[in-house]
Coordinates of C-alpha atoms in Angstrom, one line a residue:
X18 CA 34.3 -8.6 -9.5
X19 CA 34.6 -11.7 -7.1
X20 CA 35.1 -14.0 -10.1
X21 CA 37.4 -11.7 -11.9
X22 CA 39.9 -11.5 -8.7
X23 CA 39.9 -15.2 -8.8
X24 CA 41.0 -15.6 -12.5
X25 CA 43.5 -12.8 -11.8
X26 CA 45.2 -14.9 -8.7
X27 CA 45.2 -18.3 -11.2
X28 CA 46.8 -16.6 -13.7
X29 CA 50.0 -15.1 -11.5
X30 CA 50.1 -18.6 -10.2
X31 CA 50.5 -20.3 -13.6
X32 CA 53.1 -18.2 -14.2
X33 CA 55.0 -19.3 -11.1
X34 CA 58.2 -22.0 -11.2
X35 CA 58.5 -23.7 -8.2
X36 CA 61.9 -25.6 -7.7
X37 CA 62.6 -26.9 -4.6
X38 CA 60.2 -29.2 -2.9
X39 CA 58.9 -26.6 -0.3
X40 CA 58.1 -24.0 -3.0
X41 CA 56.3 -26.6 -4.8
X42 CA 54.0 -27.5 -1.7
X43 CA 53.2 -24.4 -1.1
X44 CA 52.2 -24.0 -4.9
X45 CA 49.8 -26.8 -4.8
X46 CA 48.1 -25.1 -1.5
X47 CA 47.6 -22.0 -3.1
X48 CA 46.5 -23.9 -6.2
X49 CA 44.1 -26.0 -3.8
X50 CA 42.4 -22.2 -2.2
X51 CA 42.0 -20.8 -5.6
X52 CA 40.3 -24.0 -6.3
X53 CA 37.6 -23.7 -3.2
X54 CA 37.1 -20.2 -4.4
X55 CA 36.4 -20.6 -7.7
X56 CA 34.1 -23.8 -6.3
X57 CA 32.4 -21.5 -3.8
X58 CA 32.3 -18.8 -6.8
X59 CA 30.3 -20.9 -9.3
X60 CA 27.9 -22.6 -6.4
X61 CA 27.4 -19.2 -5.7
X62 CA 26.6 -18.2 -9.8
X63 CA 24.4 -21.0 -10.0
X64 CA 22.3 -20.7 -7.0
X65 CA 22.1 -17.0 -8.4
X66 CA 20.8 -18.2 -11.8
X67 CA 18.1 -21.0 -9.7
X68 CA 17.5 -18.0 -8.1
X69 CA 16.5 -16.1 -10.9
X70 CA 14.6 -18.6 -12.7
X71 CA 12.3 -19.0 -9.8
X72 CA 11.5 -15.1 -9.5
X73 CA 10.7 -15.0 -13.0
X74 CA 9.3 -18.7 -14.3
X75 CA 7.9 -19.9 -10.4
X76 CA 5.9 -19.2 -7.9
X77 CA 6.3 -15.9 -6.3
X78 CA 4.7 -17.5 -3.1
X79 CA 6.6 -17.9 0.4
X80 CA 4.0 -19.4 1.9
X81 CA 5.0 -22.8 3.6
X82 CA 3.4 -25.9 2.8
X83 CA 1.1 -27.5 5.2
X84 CA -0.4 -30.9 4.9
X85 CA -4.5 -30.9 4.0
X86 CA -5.4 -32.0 7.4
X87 CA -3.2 -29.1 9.1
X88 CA -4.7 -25.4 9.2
X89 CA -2.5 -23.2 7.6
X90 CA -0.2 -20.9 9.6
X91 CA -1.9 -17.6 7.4
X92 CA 2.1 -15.7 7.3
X93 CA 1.9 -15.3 3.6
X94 CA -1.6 -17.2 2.4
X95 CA -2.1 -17.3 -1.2
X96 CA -5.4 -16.4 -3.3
X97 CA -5.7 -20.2 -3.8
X98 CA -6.2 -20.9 0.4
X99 CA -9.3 -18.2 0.3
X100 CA -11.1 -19.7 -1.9
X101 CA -14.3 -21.6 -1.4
X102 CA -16.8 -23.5 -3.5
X103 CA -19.8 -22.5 -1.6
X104 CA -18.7 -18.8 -0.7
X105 CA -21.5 -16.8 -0.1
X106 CA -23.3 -14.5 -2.5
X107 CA -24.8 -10.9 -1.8
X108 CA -28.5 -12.6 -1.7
X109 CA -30.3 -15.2 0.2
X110 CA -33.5 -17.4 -0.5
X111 CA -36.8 -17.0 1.2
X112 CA -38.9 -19.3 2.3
X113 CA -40.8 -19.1 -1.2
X114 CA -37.2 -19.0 -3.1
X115 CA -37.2 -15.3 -3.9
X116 CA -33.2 -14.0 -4.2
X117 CA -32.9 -10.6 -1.6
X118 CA -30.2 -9.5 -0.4
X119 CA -28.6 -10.3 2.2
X120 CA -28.4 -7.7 5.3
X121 CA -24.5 -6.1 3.8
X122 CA -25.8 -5.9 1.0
X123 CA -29.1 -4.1 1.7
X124 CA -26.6 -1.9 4.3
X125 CA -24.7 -0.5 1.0
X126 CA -27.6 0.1 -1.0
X127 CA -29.7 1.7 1.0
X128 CA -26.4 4.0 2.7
X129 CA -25.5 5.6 -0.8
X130 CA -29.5 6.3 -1.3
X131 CA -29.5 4.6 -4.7
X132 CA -32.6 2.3 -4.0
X133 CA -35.4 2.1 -6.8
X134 CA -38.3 0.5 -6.8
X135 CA -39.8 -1.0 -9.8
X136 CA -44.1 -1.6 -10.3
X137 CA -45.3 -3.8 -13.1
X138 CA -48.9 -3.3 -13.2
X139 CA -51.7 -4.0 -15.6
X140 CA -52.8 -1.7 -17.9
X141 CA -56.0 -0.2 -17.6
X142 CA -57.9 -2.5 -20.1
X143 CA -55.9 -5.4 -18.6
X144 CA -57.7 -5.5 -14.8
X145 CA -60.8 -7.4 -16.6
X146 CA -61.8 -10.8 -14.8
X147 CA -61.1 -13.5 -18.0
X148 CA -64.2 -15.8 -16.6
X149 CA -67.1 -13.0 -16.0
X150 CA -65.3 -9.9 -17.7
X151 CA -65.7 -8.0 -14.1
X152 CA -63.5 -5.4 -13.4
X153 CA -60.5 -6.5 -10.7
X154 CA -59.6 -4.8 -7.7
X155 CA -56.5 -4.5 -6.2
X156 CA -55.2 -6.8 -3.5
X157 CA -51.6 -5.9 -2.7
X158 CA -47.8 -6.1 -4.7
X159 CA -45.4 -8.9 -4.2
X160 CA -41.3 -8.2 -4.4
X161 CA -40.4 -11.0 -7.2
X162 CA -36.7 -10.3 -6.8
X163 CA -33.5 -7.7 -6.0
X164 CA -31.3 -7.4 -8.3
X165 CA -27.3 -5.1 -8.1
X166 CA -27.6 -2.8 -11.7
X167 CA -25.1 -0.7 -13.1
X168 CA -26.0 2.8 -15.0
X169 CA -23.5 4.4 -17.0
X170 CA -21.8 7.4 -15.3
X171 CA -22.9 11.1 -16.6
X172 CA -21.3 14.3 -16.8
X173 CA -23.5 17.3 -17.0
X174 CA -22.5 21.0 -17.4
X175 CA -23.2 23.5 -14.5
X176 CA -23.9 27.0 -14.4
X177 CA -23.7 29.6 -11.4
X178 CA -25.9 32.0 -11.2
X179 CA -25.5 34.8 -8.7
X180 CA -28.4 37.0 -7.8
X181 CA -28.2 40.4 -6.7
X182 CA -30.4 42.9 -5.1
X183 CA -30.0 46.9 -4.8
X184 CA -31.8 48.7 -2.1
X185 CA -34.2 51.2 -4.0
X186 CA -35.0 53.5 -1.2
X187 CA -31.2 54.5 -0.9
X188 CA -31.1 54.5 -4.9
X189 CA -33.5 57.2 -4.5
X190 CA -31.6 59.2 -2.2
X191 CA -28.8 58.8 -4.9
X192 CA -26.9 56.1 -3.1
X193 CA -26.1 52.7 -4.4
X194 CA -26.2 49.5 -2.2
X195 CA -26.1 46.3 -4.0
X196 CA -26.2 43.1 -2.6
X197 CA -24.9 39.7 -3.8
X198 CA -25.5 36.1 -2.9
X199 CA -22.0 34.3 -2.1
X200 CA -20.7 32.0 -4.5
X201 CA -18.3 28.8 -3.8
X202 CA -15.2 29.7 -4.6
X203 CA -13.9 27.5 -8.2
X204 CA -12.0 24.8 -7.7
X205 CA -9.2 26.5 -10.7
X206 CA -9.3 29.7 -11.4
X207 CA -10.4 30.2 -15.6
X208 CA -11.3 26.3 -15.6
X209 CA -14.6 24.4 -16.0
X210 CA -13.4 21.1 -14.2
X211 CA -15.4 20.9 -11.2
X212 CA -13.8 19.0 -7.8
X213 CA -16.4 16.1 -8.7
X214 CA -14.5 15.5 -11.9
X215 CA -10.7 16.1 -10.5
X216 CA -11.8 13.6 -7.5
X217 CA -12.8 11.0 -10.3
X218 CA -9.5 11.7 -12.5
X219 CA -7.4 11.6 -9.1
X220 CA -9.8 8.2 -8.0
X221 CA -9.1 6.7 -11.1
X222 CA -5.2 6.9 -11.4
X223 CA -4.3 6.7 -7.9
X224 CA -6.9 4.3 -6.9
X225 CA -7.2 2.2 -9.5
X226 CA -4.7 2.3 -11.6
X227 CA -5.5 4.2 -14.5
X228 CA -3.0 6.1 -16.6
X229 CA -4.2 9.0 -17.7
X230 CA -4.1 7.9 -21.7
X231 CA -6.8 5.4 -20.7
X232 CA -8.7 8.1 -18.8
X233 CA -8.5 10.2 -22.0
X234 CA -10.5 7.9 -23.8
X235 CA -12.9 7.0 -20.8
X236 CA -13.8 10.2 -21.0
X237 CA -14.4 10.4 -25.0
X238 CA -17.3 7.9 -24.1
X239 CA -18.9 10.6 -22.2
X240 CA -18.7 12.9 -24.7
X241 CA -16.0 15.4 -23.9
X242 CA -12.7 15.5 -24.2
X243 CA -10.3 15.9 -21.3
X244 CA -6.3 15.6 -23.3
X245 CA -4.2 13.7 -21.1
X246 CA -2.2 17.1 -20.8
X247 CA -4.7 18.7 -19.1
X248 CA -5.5 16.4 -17.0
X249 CA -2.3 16.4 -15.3
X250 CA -2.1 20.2 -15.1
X251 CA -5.4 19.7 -13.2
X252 CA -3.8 17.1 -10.7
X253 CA -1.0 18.8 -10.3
X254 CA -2.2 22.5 -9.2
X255 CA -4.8 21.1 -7.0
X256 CA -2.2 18.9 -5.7
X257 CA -0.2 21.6 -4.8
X258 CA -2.7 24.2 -3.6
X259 CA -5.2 22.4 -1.8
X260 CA -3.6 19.0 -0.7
X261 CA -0.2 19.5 -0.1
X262 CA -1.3 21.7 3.3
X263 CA -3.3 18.5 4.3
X264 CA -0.3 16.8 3.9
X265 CA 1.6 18.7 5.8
X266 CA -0.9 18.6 8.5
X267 CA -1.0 14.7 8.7
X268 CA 2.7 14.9 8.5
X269 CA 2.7 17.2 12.0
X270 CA 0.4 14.9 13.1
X271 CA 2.1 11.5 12.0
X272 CA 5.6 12.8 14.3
X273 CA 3.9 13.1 17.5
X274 CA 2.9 9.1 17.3
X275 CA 5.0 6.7 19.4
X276 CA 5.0 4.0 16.8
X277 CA 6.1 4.1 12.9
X278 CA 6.8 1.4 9.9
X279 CA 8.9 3.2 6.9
X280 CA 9.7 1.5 3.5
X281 CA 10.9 3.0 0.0
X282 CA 10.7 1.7 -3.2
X283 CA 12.5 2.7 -6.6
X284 CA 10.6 5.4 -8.9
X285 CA 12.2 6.9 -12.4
X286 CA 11.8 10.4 -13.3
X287 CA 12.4 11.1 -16.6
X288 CA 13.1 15.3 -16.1
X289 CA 14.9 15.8 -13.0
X290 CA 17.9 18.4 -13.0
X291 CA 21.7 16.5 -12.3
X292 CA 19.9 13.3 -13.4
X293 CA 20.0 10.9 -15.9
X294 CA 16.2 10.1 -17.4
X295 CA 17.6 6.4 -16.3
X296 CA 18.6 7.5 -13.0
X297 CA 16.5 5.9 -9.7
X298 CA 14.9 7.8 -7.3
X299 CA 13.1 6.5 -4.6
X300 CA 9.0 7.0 -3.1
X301 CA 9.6 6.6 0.8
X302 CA 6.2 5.4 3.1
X303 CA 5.9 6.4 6.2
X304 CA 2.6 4.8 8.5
X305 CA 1.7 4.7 12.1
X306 CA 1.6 1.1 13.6
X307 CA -1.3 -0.7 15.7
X308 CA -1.3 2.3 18.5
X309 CA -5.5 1.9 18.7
X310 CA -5.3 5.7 17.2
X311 CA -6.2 6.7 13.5
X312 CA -4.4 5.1 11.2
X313 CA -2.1 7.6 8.9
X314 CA -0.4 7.0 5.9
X315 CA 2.5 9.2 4.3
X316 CA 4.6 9.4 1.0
X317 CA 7.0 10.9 0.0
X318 CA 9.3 11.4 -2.8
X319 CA 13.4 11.9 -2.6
X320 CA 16.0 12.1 -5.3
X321 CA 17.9 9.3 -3.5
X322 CA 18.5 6.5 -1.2
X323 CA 20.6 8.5 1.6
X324 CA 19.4 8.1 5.4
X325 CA 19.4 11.9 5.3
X326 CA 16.0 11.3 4.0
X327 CA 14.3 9.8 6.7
X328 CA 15.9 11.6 9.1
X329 CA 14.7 14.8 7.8
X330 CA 11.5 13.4 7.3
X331 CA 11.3 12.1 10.8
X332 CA 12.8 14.9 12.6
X333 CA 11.0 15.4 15.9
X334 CA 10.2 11.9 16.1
X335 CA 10.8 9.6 19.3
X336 CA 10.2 6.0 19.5
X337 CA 9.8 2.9 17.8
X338 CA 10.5 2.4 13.7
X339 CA 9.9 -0.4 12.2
X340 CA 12.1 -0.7 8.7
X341 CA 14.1 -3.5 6.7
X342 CA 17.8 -4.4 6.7
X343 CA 18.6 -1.0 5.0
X344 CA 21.1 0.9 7.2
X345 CA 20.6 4.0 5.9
X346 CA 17.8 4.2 8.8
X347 CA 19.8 3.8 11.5
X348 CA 20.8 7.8 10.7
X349 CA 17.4 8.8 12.2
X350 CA 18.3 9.6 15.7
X351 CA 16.6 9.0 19.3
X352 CA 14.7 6.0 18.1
X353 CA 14.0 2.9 19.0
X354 CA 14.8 0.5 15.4
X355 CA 12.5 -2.8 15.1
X356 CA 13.6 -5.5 12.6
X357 CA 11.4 -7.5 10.0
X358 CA 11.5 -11.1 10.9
X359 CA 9.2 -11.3 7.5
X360 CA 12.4 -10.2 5.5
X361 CA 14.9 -12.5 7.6
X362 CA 12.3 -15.1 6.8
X363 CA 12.1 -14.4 2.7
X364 CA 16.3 -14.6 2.8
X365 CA 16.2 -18.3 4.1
X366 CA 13.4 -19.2 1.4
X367 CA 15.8 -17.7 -0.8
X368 CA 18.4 -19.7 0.3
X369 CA 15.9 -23.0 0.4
X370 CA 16.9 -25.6 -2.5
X371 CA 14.7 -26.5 -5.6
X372 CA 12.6 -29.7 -4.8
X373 CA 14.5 -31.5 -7.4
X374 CA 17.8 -31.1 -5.7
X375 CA 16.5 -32.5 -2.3
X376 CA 15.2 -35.9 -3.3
X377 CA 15.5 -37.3 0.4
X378 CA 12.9 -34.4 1.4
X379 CA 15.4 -33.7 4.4
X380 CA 15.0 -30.6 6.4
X381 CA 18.0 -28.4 4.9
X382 CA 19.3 -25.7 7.3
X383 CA 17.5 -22.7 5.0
X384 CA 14.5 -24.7 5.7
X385 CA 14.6 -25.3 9.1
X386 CA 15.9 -21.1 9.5
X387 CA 12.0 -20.6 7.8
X388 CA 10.2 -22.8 10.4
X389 CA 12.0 -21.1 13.0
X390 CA 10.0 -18.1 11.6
X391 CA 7.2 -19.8 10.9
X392 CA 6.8 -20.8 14.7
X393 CA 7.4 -16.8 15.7
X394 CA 4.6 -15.7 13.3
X395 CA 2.6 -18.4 14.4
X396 CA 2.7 -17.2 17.8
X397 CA 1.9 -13.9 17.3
X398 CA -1.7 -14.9 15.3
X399 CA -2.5 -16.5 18.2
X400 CA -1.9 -13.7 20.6
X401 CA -3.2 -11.6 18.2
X402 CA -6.8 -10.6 20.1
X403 CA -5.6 -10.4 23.8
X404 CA -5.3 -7.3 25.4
X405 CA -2.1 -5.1 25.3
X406 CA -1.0 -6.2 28.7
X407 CA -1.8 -9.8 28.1
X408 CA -0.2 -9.9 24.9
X409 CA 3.1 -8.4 26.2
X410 CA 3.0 -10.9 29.1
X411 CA 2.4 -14.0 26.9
X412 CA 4.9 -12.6 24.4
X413 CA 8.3 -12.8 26.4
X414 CA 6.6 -16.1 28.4
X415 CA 5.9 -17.7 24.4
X416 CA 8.1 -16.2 22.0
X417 CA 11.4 -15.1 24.3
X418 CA 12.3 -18.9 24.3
X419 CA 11.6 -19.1 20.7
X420 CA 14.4 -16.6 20.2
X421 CA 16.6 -17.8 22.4
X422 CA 16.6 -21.3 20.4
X423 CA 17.0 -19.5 17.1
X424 CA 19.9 -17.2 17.8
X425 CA 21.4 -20.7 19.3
X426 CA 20.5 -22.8 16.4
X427 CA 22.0 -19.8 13.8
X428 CA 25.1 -20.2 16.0
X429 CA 26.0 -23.7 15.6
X430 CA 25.4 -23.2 12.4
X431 CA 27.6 -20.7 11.9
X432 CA 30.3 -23.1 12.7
X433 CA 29.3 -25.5 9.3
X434 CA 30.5 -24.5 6.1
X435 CA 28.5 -22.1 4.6
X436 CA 28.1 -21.1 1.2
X437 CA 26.0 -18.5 -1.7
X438 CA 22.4 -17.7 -0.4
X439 CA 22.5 -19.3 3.0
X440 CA 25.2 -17.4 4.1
X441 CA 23.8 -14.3 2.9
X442 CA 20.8 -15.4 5.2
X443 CA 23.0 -16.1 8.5
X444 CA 25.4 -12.6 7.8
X445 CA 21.7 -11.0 7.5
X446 CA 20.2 -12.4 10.4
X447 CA 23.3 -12.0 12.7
X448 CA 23.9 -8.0 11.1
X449 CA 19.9 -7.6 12.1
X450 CA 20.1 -8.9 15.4
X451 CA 20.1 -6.0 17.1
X452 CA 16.7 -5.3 16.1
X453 CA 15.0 -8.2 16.0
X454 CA 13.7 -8.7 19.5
X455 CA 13.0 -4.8 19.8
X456 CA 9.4 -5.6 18.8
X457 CA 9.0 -7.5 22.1
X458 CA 9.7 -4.1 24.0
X459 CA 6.2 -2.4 23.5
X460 CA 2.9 -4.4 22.7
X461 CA 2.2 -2.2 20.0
X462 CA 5.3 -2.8 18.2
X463 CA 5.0 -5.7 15.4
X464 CA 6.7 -8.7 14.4
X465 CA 7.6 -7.5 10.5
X466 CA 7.2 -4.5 8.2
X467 CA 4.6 -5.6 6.6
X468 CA 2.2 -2.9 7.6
X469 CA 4.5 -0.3 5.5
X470 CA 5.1 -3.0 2.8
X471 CA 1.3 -3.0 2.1
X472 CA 1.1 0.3 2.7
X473 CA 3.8 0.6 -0.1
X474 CA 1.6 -1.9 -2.7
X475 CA -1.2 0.3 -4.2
X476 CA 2.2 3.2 -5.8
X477 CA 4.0 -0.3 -7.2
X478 CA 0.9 -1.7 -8.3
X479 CA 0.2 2.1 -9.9
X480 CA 3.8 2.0 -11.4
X481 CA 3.2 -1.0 -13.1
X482 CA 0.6 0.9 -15.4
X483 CA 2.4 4.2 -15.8
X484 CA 6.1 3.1 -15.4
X485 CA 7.7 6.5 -14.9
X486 CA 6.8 10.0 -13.8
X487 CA 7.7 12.8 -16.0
X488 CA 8.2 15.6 -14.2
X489 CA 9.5 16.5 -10.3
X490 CA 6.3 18.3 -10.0
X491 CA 4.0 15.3 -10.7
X492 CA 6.1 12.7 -9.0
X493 CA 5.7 15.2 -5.8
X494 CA 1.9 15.6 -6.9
X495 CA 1.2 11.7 -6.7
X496 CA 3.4 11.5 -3.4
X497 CA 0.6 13.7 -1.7
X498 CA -2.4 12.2 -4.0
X499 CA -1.0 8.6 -2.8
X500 CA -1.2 9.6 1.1
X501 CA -4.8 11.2 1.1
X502 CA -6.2 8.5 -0.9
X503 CA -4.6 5.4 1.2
X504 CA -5.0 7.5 4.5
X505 CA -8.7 7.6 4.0
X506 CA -8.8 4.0 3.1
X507 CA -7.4 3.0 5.8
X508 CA -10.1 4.9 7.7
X509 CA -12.5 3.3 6.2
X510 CA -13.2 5.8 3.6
X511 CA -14.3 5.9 0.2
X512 CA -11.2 7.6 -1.5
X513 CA -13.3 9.0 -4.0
X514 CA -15.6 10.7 -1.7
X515 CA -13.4 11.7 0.2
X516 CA -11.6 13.8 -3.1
X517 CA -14.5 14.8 -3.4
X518 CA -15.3 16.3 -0.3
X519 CA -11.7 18.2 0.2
X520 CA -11.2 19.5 -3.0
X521 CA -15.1 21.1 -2.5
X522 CA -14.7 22.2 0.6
X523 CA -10.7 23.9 0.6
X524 CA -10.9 26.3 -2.4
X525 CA -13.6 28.3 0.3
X526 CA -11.3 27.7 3.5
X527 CA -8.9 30.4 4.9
X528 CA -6.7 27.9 6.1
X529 CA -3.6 29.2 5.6
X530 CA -4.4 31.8 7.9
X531 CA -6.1 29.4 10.0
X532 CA -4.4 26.2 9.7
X533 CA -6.7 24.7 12.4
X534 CA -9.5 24.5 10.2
X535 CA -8.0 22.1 8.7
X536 CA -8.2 19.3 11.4
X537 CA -11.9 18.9 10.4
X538 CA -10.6 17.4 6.5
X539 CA -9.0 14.8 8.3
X540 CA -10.3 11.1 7.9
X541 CA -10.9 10.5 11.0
X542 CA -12.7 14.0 12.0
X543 CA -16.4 14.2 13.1
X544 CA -17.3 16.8 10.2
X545 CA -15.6 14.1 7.4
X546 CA -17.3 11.3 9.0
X547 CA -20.7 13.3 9.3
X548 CA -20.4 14.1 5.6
X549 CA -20.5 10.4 4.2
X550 CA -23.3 9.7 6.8
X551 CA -25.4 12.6 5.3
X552 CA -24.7 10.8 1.8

């Protein structure tokens, strides 16, 4: 549109006639502006194109380079800076060279009871001394080795049987008392799946990955077959009648926290009515920040971009939100709005040039915009362990002064001539500086987004494999899925236990007329964490 504008301003100045001598300088100095402009235009088009060709052919690292003497700031470390030649195995030596392993290890092993011992022993007609042919005696076993080994999984079929029992004495008097043992309630009603094989379905896709196609044949290997079809029928219902109350519970529970991070990312629906199948929607996340409380974990889906999604979805919430640029958040009222320094960070490393256009290896103003950052995140690692108190204190005595040299630095530079992606940069960090320093107000608030932009990963990642949702329904269906299964996780959890355990235990719960019961299917409850200790 910008370039388009230009050529239309040329072309109405070719077709002026200057005559006199003023109308002619003044026709050269609008021929000199559309000039800059179309300049500033094409730096701006090729810096786009550089742009591009990094995202897609370069490295989709922002770390910063440190020399090999220097210990690396840990921002944004890549795979490549955790890796070590003599990283430690599962097993250690003993003093006679036997592999066991090591004390984690053993700790898992033994905590899921899946220990097995193996004897090899001598036959009968083996235990013969080979000098006199006397018979040997035992003198004790020796452990050889451990070893970590795999069995295939196995699916078995399950009958209920109920009893019942009739009182003969008042069958005699010609009355009939029968008696029945109580049976768990079925997960579907006039359906064989079991929870056990909905929490692996559910594990499987939202966990790791899995589209449901691939979990059709999976299960082929076992020996039955689950159609993809089914499967999400299976997902869906138990989605929305057993989990969706959970939600809503952790939902109630997320608004009465003083501290949130919210992100959304883009999600296609392909049947959604007044939509195009090529239409975006969006998956908000919504997660509670390092308040020393359980952590919690929420998505949910929304037709749109608007603001009027968060603030409904936050309504009743006061305090600190931690987001990106997007101003659609400042709608949510009575809060308290905390900037990303990570995301002012990644639009200078945007703006930063290709090595190859830099051969003097100056510092370029992008560049030094990222150290500036650098030094803030740098900072906060440090401070990272001290007490709340302490870490507020040594915050506005460290970091204050940091800011104060930024926002002076991002000043004089405003005063250069600034073109394409470093501009963007110094418009984005001057439009965000209302939030920026918010984090400094509370010591639980945090320097960037990032806890909401990891919390955010695992549903990209999961798009990746599956693309697009189908319906509404399922979309809504993975938004719950997606918030129990990361929620326990970040609990320290195993997601597919903890399936497991929900789906078992809420098809025999009256919780919708007793909604309290269902505080004790939270992650962080004393019955949920006394269920995985019994296992």
């Amino acid at each position: 549109a910008a370039m388009q504008k230009i050529e239309t301003g040329i072309s109405e100045l070719l077709k002026r006639q200057p005559v006199t001598e003023q109308e002619k300088d003044a026709y050269i100095q609008d021929l000199q502006k559309a000039m800059r402009l179309l300049l500033e235009e094409v730096r701006d088009l090729e810096e786009m194109v550089a742009l591009l060709q990094k995202k897609r052919f370069g490295s989709s690292s922002e770390a910063t380079p440190v020399q090999e003497e220097e210990e690396p700031l840990g921002v944004f470390p890549e795979a490549e800076l955790e890796y070590k030649e003599d990283a430690p195995e599962p097993f250690k030596k003993d003093q006679r060279g036997v592999h066991k392993i090591s004390e984690a290890g053993r700790w898992k092993l033994t905590s899921s009871n899946e220990t097995e011992n193996r004897i090899f022993d001598l036959d009968e007609e083996e235990r013969i001394c080979p000098r006199c042919k006397g018979k040997l005696v035992w003198i004790g076993k020796e452990l050889v080795r451990e070893v970590f080994e795999y069995q295939r999984p196995k699916l078995k079929l399950v009958r209920y049987w109920q009893m019942s029992y009739k009182c003969p004495a008042c069958h005699k008097k010609g009355r009939s008392v029968i008696v029945r043992a109580s049976v768990p309630k079925p997960l579907l009603n006039h359906s064989l799946v079991a929870a056990s094989v909905v929490a692996e379905i559910m594990y499987q896709k939202y966990v790791n990955a899995m589209p449901l196609y691939r979990q059709e044949a999976a299960w082929k290997q076992l020996g039955v077959t689950f159609s993809r079809t089914t499967m999400a029928r299976w997902i869906i219902r138990c989605a929305e009648d057993w989990l969706e109350p959970l939600w809503n519970a952790m939902r109630k529970e997320l608004l009465q926290r003083e501290v949130l991070h919210a992100d959304e990312t883009v999600v296609q629906v392909l049947k959604e009515n007044g939509k195009t199948a090529q239409s975006k929607s969006y998956m908000w996340v919504y997660r509670t920040g390092m308040d020393g409380l359980p952590p919690i974990v929420l998505y949910d889906y929304q037709p749109g971009r608007s603001g009027e999604y968060p603030k409904k979805f936050l309504e009743g919430f006061h305090g600190y939100l931690h987001t990106d640029g997007y101003a659609g958040y400042n709608q949510v009222p009575d809060i308290t709005r905390c900037g990303c320094w990570a995301h002012l960070r990644r639009k200078f490393v945007e703006a930063m040039p290709a090595a190859s256009s830099n051969p003097k290896g100056l510092l370029t103003p992008a560049q030094v915009g990222r150290d500036y950052c650098d030094q803030l995140f740098a900072a906060e690692k440090k401070l990272a362990g001290l007490p709340a108190e302490e870490r507020q204190k040594q915050r506005l005595a460290v970091e204050k002064p940091m800011l104060r040299a930024f926002w002076c630095w991002l000043e004089e530079l405003e005063q250069q001539p600034l073109a394409g992606n470093l501009k963007k940069a110094v418009q984005y960090a001057r439009k965000q500086q209302p939030y920026m320093e918010n984090y400094l107000l509370d010591p639980r608030c945090q320097i960037s987004n990032n806890l909401a932009e990891n919390a955010i990963r695992p549903f990209t990642v999961g798009r990746k494999n599956w693309l697009f949702s189908d319906t509404v329904k399922g979309v809504r269906a993975s938004a719950v899925i997606y918030s129990l299964v990361e929620t326990a996780g970040a609990n320290g959890l195993s997601e597919r236990g903890y399936l497991h355990i929900v789906l078992s235990n809420l098809p025999s719960m009256d919780f919708r007329q007793h909604p309290e019961l269902l505080k004790d299917l939270m992650p962080w409850s004393d019955y949920m964490r006394s269920c995985f200790e019994q296992e």
